Coordinates of C-alpha atoms (C1' of nucleotides) in Angstrom, one line a residue:
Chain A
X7 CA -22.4 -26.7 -7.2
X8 CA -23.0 -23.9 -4.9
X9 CA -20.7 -21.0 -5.0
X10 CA -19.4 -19.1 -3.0
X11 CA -19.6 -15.1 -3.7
X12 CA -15.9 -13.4 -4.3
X13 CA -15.2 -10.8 -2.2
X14 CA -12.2 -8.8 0.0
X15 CA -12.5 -7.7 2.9
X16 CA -13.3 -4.1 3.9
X17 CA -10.1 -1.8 4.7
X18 CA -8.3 -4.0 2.0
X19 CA -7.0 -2.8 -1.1
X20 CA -6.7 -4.8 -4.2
X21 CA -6.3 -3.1 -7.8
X22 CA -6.5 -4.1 -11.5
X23 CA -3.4 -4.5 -13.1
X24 CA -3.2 -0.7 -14.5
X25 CA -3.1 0.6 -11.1
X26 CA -0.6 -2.4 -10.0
X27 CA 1.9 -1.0 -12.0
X28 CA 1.5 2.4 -11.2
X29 CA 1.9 1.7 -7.4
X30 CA 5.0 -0.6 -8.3
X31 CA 6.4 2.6 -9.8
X32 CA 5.9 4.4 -6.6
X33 CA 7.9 1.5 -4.8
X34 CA 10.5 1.2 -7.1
X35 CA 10.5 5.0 -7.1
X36 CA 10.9 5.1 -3.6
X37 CA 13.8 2.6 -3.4
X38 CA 15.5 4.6 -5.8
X39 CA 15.2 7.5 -3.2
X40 CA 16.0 5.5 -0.4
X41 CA 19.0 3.6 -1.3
X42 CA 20.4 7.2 -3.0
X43 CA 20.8 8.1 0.5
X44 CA 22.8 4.9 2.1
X45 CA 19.9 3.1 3.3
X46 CA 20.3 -0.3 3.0
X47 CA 17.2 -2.7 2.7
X48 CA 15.9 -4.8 5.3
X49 CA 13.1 -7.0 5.5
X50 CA 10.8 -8.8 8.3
X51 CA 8.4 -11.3 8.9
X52 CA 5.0 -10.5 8.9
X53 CA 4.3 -12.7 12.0
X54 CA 5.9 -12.0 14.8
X55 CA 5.5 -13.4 18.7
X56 CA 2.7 -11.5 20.3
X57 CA 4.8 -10.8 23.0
X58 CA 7.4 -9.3 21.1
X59 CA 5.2 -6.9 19.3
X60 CA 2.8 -5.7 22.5
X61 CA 6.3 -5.3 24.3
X62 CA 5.0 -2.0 25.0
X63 CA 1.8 -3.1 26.0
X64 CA -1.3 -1.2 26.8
X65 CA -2.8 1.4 24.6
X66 CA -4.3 1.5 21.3
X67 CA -2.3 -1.3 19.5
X68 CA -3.2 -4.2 22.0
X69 CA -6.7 -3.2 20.8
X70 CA -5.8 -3.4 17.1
X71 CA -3.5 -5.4 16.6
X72 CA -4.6 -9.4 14.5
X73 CA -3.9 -11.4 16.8
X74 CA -4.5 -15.6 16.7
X75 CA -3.1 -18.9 17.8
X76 CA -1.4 -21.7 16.0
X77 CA -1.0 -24.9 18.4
X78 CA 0.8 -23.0 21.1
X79 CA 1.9 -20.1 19.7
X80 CA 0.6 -16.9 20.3
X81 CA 1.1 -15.1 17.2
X82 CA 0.2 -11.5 15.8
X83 CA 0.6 -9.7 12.7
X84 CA 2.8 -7.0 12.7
X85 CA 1.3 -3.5 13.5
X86 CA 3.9 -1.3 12.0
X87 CA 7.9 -1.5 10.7
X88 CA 9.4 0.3 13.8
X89 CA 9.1 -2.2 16.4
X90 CA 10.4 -5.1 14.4
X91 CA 13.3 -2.8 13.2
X92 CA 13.9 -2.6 17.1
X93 CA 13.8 -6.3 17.5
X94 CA 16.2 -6.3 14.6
X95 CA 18.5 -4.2 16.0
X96 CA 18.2 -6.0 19.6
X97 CA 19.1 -9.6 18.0
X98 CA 21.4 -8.0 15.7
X99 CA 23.3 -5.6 17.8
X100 CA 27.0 -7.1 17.6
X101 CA 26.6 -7.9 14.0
X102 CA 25.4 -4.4 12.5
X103 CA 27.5 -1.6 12.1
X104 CA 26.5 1.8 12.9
X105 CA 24.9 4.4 12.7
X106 CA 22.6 1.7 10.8
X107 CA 20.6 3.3 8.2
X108 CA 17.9 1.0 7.0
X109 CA 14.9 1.1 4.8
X110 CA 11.7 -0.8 4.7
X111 CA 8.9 -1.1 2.8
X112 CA 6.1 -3.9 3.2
X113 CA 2.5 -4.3 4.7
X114 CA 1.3 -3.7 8.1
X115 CA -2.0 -4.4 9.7
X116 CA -4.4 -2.8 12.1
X117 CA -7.7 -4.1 13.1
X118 CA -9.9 -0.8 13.4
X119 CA -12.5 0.6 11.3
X120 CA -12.0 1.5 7.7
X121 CA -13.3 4.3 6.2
X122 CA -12.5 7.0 3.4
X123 CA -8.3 6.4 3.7
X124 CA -7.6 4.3 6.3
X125 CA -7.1 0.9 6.1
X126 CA -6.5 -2.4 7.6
X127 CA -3.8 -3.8 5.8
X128 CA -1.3 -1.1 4.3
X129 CA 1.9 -0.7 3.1
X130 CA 4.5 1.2 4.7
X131 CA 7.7 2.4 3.6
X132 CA 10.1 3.3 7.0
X133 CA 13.5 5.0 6.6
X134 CA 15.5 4.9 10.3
X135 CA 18.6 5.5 11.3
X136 CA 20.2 3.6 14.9
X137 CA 23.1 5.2 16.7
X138 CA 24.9 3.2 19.0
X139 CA 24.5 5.1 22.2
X140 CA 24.3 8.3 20.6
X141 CA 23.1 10.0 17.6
X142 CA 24.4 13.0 15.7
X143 CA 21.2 15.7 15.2
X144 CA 21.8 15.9 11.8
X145 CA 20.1 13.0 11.0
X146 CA 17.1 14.6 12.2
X147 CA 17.4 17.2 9.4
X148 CA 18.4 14.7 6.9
X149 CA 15.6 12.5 7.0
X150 CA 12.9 15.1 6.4
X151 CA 15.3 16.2 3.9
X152 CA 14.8 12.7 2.3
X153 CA 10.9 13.0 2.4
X154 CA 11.3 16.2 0.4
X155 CA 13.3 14.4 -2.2
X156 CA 11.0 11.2 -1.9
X157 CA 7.8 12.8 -2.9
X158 CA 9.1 15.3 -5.2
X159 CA 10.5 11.9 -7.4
X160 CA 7.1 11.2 -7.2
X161 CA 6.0 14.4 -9.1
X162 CA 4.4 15.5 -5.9
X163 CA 4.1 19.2 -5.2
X164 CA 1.0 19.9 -2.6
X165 CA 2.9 18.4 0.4
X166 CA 4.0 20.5 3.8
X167 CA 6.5 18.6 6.0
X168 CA 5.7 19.5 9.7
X169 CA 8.4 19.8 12.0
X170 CA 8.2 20.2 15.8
X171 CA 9.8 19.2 18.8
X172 CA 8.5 17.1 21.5
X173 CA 11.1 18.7 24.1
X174 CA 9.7 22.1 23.3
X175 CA 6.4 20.4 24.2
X176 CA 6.8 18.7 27.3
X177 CA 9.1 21.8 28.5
X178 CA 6.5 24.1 27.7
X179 CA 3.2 21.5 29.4
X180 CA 5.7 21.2 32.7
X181 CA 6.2 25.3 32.8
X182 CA 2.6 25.1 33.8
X183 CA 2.9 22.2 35.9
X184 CA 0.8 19.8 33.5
X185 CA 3.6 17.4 32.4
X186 CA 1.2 14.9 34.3
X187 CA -1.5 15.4 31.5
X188 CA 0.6 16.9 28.5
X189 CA -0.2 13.7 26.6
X190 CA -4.1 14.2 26.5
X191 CA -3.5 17.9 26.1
X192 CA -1.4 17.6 23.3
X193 CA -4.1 15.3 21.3
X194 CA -6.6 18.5 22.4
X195 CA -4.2 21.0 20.9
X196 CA -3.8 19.2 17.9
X197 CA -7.5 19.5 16.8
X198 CA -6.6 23.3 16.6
X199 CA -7.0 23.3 12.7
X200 CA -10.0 20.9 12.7
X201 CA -12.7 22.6 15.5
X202 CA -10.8 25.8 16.3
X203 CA -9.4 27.6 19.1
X204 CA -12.7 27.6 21.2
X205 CA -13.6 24.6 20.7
X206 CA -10.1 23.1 21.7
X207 CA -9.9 25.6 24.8
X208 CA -13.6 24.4 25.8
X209 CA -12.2 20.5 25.8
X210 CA -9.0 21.8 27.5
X211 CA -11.5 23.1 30.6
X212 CA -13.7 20.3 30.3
X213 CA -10.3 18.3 30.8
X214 CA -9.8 20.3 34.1
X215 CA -6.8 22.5 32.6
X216 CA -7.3 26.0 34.6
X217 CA -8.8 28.8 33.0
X218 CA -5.1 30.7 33.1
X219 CA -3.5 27.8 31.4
X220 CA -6.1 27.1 28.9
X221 CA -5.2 30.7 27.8
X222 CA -1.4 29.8 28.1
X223 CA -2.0 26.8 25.4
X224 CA -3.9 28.5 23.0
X225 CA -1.9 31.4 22.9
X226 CA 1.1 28.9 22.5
X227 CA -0.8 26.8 19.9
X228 CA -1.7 29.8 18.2
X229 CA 1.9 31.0 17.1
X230 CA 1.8 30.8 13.2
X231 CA 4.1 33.0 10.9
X232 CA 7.0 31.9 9.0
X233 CA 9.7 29.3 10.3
X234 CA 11.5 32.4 11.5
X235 CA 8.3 34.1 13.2
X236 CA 7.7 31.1 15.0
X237 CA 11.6 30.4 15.9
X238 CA 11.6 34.1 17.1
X239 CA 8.5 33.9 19.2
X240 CA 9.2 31.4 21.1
X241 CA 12.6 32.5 22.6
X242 CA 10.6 34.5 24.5
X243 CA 9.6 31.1 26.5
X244 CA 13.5 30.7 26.9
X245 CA 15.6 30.8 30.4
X246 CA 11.9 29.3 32.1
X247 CA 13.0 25.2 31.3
X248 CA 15.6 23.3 30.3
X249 CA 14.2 21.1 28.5
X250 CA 12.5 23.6 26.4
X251 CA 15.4 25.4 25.6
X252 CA 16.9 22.5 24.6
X253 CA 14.1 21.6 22.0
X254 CA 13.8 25.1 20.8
X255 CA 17.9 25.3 20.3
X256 CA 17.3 21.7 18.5
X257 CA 14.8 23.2 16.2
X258 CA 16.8 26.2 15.0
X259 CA 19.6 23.5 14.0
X260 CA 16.9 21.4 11.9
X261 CA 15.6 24.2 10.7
X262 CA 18.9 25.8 9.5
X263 CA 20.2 22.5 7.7
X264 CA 16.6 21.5 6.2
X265 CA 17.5 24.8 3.9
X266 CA 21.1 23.6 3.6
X267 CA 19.4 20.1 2.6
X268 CA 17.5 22.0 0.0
X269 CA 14.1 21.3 1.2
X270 CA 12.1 24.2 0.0
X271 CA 11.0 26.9 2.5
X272 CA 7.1 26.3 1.6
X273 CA 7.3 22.6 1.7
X274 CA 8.6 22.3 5.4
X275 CA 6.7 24.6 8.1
X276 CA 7.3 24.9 12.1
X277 CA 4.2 23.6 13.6
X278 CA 3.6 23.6 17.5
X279 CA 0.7 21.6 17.0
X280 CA 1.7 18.3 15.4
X281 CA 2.2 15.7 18.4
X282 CA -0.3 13.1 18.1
X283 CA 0.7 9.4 17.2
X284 CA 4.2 10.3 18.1
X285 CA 4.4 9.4 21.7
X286 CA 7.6 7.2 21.9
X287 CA 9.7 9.7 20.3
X288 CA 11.1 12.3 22.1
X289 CA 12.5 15.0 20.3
X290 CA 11.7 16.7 17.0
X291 CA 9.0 15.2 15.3
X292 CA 7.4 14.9 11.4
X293 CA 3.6 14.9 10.1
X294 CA 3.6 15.2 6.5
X295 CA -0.1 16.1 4.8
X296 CA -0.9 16.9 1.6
X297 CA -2.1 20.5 0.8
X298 CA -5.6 20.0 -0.9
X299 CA -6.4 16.7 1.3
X300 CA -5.5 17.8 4.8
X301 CA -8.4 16.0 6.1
X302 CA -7.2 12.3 4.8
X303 CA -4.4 13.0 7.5
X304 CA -1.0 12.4 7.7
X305 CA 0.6 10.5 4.7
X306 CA 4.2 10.7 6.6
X307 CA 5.0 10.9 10.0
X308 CA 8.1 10.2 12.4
X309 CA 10.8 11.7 14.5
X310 CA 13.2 11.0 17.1
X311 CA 13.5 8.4 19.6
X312 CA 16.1 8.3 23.0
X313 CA 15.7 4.6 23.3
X314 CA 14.1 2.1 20.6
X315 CA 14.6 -0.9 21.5
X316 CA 14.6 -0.9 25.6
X317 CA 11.9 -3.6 25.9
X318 CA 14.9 -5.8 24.0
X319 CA 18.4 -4.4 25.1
X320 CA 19.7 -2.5 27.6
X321 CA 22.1 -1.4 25.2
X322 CA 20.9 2.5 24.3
X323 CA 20.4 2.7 20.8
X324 CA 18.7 6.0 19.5
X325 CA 17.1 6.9 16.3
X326 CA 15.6 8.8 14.0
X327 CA 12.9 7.7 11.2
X328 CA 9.8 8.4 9.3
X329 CA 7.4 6.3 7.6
X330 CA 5.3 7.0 4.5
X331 CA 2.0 5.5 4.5
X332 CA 2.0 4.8 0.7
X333 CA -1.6 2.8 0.6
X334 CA -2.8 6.2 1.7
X335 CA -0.5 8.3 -0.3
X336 CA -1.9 6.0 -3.5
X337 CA -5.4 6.6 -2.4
X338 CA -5.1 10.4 -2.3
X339 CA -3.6 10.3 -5.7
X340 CA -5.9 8.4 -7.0
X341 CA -8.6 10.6 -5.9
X342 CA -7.0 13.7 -6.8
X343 CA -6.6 12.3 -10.4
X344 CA -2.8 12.6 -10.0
X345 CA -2.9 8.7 -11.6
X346 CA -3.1 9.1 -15.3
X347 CA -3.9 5.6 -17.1
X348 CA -2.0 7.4 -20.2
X349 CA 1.2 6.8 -18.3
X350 CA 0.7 3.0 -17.3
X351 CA 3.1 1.2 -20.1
X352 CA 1.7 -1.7 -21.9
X353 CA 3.1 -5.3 -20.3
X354 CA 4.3 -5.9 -23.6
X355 CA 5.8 -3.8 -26.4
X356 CA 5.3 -6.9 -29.1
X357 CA 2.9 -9.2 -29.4
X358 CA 3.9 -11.6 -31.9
X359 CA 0.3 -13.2 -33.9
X360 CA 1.6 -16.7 -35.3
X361 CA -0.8 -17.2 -38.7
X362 CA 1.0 -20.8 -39.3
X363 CA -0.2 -23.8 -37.3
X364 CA 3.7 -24.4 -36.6
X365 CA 5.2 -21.9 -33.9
X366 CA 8.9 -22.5 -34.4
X367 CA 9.4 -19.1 -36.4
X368 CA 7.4 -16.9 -34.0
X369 CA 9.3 -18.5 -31.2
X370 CA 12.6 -17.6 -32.0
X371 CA 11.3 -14.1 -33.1
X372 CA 9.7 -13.5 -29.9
X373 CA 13.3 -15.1 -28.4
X374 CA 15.7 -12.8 -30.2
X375 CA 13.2 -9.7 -29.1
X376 CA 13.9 -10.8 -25.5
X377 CA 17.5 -10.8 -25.7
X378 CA 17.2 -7.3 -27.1
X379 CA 15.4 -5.9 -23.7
X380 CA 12.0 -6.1 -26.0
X381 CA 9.2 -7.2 -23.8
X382 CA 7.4 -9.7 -25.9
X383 CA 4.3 -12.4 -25.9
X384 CA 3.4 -14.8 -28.4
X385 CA -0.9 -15.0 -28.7
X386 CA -1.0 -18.6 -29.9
X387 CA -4.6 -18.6 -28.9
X388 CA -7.5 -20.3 -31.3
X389 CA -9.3 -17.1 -31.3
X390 CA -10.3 -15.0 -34.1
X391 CA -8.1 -12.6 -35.6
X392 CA -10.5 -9.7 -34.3
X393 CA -10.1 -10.9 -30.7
X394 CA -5.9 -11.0 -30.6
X395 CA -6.2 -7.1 -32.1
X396 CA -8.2 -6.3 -29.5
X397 CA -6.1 -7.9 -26.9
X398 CA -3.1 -6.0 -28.2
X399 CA -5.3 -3.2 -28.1
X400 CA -7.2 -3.3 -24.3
X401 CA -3.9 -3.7 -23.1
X402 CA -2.0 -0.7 -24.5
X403 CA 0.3 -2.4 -26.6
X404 CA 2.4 -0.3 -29.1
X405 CA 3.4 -3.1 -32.0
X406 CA 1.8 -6.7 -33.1
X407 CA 4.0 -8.8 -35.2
X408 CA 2.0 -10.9 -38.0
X409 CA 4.2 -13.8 -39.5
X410 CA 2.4 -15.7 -41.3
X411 CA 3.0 -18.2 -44.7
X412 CA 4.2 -15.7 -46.7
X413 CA 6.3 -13.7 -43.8
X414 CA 7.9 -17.3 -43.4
X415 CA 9.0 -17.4 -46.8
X416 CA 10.3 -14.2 -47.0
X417 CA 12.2 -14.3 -44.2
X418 CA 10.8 -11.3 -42.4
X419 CA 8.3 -10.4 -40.1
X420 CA 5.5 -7.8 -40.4
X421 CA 5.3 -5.4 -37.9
X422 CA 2.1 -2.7 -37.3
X423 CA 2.0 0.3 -35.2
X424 CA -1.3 0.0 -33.2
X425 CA -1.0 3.7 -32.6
X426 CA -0.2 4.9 -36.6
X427 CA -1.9 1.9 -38.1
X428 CA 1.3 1.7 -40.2
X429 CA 2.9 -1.5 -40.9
X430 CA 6.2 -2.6 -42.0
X431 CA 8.3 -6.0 -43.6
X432 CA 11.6 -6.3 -42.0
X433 CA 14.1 -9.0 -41.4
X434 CA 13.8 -9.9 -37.9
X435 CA 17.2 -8.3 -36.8
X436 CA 15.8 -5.1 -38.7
X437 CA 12.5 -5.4 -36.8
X438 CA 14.5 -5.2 -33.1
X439 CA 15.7 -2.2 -34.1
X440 CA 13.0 -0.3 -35.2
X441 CA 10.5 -1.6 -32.4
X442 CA 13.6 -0.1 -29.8
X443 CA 13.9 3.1 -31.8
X444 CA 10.0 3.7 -31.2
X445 CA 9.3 2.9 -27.6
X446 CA 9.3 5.4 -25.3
X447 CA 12.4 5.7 -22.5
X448 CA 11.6 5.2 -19.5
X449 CA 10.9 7.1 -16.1
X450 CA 7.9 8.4 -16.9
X451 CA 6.7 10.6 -13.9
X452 CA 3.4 9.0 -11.4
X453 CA 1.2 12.2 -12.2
X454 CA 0.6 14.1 -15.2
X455 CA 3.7 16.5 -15.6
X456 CA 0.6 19.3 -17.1
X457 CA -0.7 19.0 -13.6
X458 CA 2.8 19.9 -11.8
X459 CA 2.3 23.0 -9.8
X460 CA 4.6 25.5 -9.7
X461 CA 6.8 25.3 -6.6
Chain B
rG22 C1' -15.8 0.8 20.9
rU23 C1' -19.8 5.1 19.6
rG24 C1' -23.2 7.5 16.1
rG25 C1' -25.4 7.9 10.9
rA26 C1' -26.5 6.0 6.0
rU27 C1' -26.8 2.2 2.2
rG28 C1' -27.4 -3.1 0.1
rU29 C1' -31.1 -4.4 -7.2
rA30 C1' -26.9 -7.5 -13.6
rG31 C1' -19.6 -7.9 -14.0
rU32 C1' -20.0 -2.3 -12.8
rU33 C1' -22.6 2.5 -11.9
rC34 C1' -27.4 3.2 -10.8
rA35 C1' -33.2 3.7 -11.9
rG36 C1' -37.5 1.2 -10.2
rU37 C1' -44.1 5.6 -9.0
rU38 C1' -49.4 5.1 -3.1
rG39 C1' -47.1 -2.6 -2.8
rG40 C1' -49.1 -5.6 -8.8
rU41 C1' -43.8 -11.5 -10.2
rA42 C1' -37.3 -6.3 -12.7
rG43 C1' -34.9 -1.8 -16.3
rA44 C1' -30.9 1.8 -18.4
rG45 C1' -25.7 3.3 -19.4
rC46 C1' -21.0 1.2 -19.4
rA47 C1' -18.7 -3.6 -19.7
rC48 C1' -19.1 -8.4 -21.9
rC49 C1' -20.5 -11.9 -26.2
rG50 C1' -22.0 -12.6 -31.5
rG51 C1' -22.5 -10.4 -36.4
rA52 C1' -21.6 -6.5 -40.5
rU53 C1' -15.6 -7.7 -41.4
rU54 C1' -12.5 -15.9 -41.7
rG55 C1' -4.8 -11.8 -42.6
rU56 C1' -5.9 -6.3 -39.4
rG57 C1' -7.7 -3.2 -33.5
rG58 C1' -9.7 1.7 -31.7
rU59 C1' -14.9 4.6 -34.4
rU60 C1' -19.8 3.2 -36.2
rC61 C1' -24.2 0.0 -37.0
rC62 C1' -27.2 -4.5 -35.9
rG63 C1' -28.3 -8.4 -32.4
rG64 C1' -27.7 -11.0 -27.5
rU65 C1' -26.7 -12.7 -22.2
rU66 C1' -26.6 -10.9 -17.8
rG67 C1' -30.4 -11.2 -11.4
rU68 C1' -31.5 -16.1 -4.9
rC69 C1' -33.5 -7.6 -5.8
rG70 C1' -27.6 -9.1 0.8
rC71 C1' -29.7 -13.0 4.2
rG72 C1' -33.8 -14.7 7.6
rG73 C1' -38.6 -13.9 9.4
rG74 C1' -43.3 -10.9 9.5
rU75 C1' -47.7 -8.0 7.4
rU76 C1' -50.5 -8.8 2.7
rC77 C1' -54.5 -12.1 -2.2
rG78 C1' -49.7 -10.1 -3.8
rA79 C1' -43.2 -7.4 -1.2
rG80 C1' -37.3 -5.0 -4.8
rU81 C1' -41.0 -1.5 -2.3
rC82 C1' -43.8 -1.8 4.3
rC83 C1' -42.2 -3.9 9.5
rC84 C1' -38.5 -6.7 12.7
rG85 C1' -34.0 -9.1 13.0
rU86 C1' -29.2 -10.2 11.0
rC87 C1' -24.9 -9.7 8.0
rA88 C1' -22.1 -6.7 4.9
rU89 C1' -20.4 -2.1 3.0
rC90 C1' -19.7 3.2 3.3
rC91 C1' -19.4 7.8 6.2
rA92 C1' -18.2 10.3 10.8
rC93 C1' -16.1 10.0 15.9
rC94 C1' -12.1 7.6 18.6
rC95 C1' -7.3 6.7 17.0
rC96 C1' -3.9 6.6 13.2
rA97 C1' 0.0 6.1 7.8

RNA sequence: GUGGAUGUAGUUCAGUUGGUAGAGCACCGGAUUGUGGUUCCGGUUGUCGCGGGUUCGAGUCCCGUCAUCCACCCCA
């Protein structure tokens, strides 16, 4: 028979079952985080109609986005969680209450390129919040705020939340008359930390920005300090635009209740650069990186937006959300070493090795483990007794439970410790107790809590 | 979409100016049929990505193709 050769696709991520569990942990983690903070869950299907997800239209998405036919149907799969949160919300309107804080976490897809973290199919896990006309600017201190939290559950440390404000930006770009082109220039500015300052102003007069402005930019770009320096600096910008003033009065109240949220000084920074990706929202905006990978990108990014679901609704519902793009997140752990196999528990905490051709006794011992929260599997295989050690072994583990002829007759099971090579008789009832008194508790922390920097 | 690299065992890779394939790890068996990790002994891994060309002879050189990786674009 000819075969055909296994293999996923590129920009796909699959893993072994160690590193399964160590991502579900970062989901259920995550949940945890999410749902602390009245989020309630939500989820969508993966297909949508194409017309509902290039709504929008134009642009990068309508380039990457999977897109195929069934019969009629023009069908596409969906390119991130925000726009079928603002289908949601269309359809749903009169039947959700708000503000409606939702969270979602599931796959997306893009059709680009992969390469060194990016993929094609990823997971992303979106925390919003809808207003019904309008929408309090707390929320757009709370959310980073949640971030904060969300990785530090993680045991993360090297992350900086980046916080601007599109209205800063756009009021600053029309000062110099360049509204018309702020878009472009923004993606220019944004390279600041990747090429430098003359490489970004020799783009800008490439771009045909005059000579005057170019200077303008970079020395607006170029603001760095503290979240105070920067605040201070740029009031003198103030008086020249409303909408910058606006944005820069916005800022100061994020920044003020991102302290009273707790978020710690060195893991939130002003940043005038930040602006790419974001184009639909228009006020402040979120890039989270992480400190020693900067050049992986953004692991977190969102922000405010006047209007989400216009292409649905001409009812005006606001928002505010972020997404965390946790395939990537994962993949920068993984390469930092942050994923410790140590911490992976076993599937099992028992396995129970029946010696008897009848199963009857190891079944009801593996039965009354279960009903005392003791994970459990009976190896019933005809395999040598060398190979059902090893199996306990490869995966991880902790106890194996002989009951054999004589255990049968005693009444009692034999337990070993894998890890002491100890082993024990005890009445089944006994057994429960001691196997629960020697596992470990759970919530064990994603990275090795030896590696935790100091914050 | 643009540019640059790389495809050899399950995996990571070696393979000399061209002479019909090798190592570590993994896997399987044994030392050890009711006791795993360590050790020792033995064993199997293959369309050398695919197609064509040059040559007496190609894993090696040439052309094409596909795939993967890296960078750009863009993005989580």
């Amino acid at each position: 028979m000819e075969r055909i050769k296994p293999r996923t696709l590129s920009g796909f991520m699959e893993l072994l079952p160690k590193q399964q569990v160590q991502f579900e942990r970062m989901l259920e983690s995550l949940r945890r985080t999410y749902a602390l903070y009245g989020f309630t869950p939500l989820d969508t299907p993966l297909i949508e109609a194409t017309e509902i997800l290039l709504a929008k239209g134009g642009g990068e998405t309508e380039k990457q986005i999977y897109r195929f036919s069934k019969g009629e149907a023009d069908l596409s799969l969906r390119f991130d969680l925000t726009v079928p949160l603002a289908k949601y919300v269309a359809l749903h309107a009169g039947e959700l209450t708000f503000p409606f804080r939702r969270f979602q976490i599931g796959k997306v897809y893009r059709g680009e390129r992969a390469q060194r973290g990016r993929f094609r199919e990823f997971y992303q896990a979106d925390i919003d919040i809808i207003g019904d006309g309008k929408l309090d600017l707390l929320n757009e201190a709370e959310i980073p705020s949640i971030i904060y939290r969300a990785f530090s559950e993680l045991g993360l440390e090297k992350f900086c939340i980046r916080v601007n404000n599109r209205k800063i930006l756009t009021g600053f770009y029309d000062m110099l008359g360049l509204n018309a082109r702020a878009g472009e220039i923004m993606r220019t500015a944004d390279k600041l930390d990747k090429i430098g300052a003359e490489k970004v102003e020799e783009l800008l007069i490439a771009d045909g920005v005059p000579l005057a402005s170019a200077h303008e930019i970079l020395g607006f770009i170029g603001i760095t300090g503290s979240n105070e320096e920067i605040l201070t600096a740029l009031e003198k910008y103030r008086g020249k635009n409303e909408t910058f003033d606006c944005g820069l009065d916005e800022l100061h109240t994020v920044v003020k209740y991102l302290t009273a949220f707790g978020v710690a000084e060195d893991h939130f920074a002003v940043d005038l650069t930040i602006a790419r990706g974001l184009d639909y929202y228009t006020g402040t905006v979120y890039e989270t990186t992480m400190t020693d990978h900067p050049e992986i990108g953004s692991v977190c990014s969102g922000g405010r937006y006047d209007n989400l679901a216009e292409y649905y609704t001409d009812r005006k519902l606001p928002g505010v959300g972020i997404s965390i793009g946790l395939t990537r997140l994962f993949y920068v752990l993984g390469e930092q070493g942050y994923l410790n196999d140590q911490l992976v528990t076993a599937p099992a905490d028992v396995l129970i090795l029946p010696m008897t051709d009848d199963l009857s006794t190891a079944i009801s011992f593996a039965t009354q483990l279960r009903q005392n929260g003791i994970r459990s599997q009976i190896y019933a295989e005809q395999k040598k007794f060398k190979a059902k050690m090893t199996y306990a072994d490869k995966l991880g583990i902790p106890y194996v439970a002989f009951i054999g002829e004589d255990e049968i007759t005693g009444g009692v099971v034999k337990i070993k410790s894998l890890a002491t090579g100890e082993q024990v008789s005890l009445r089944p009832t006994d057994a429960c107790t001691e196997i629960k008194k020697g596992l470990p508790t759970d919530g064990k922390p994603i990275r090795e809590p030896e590696k935790r920097i100091e914050g």
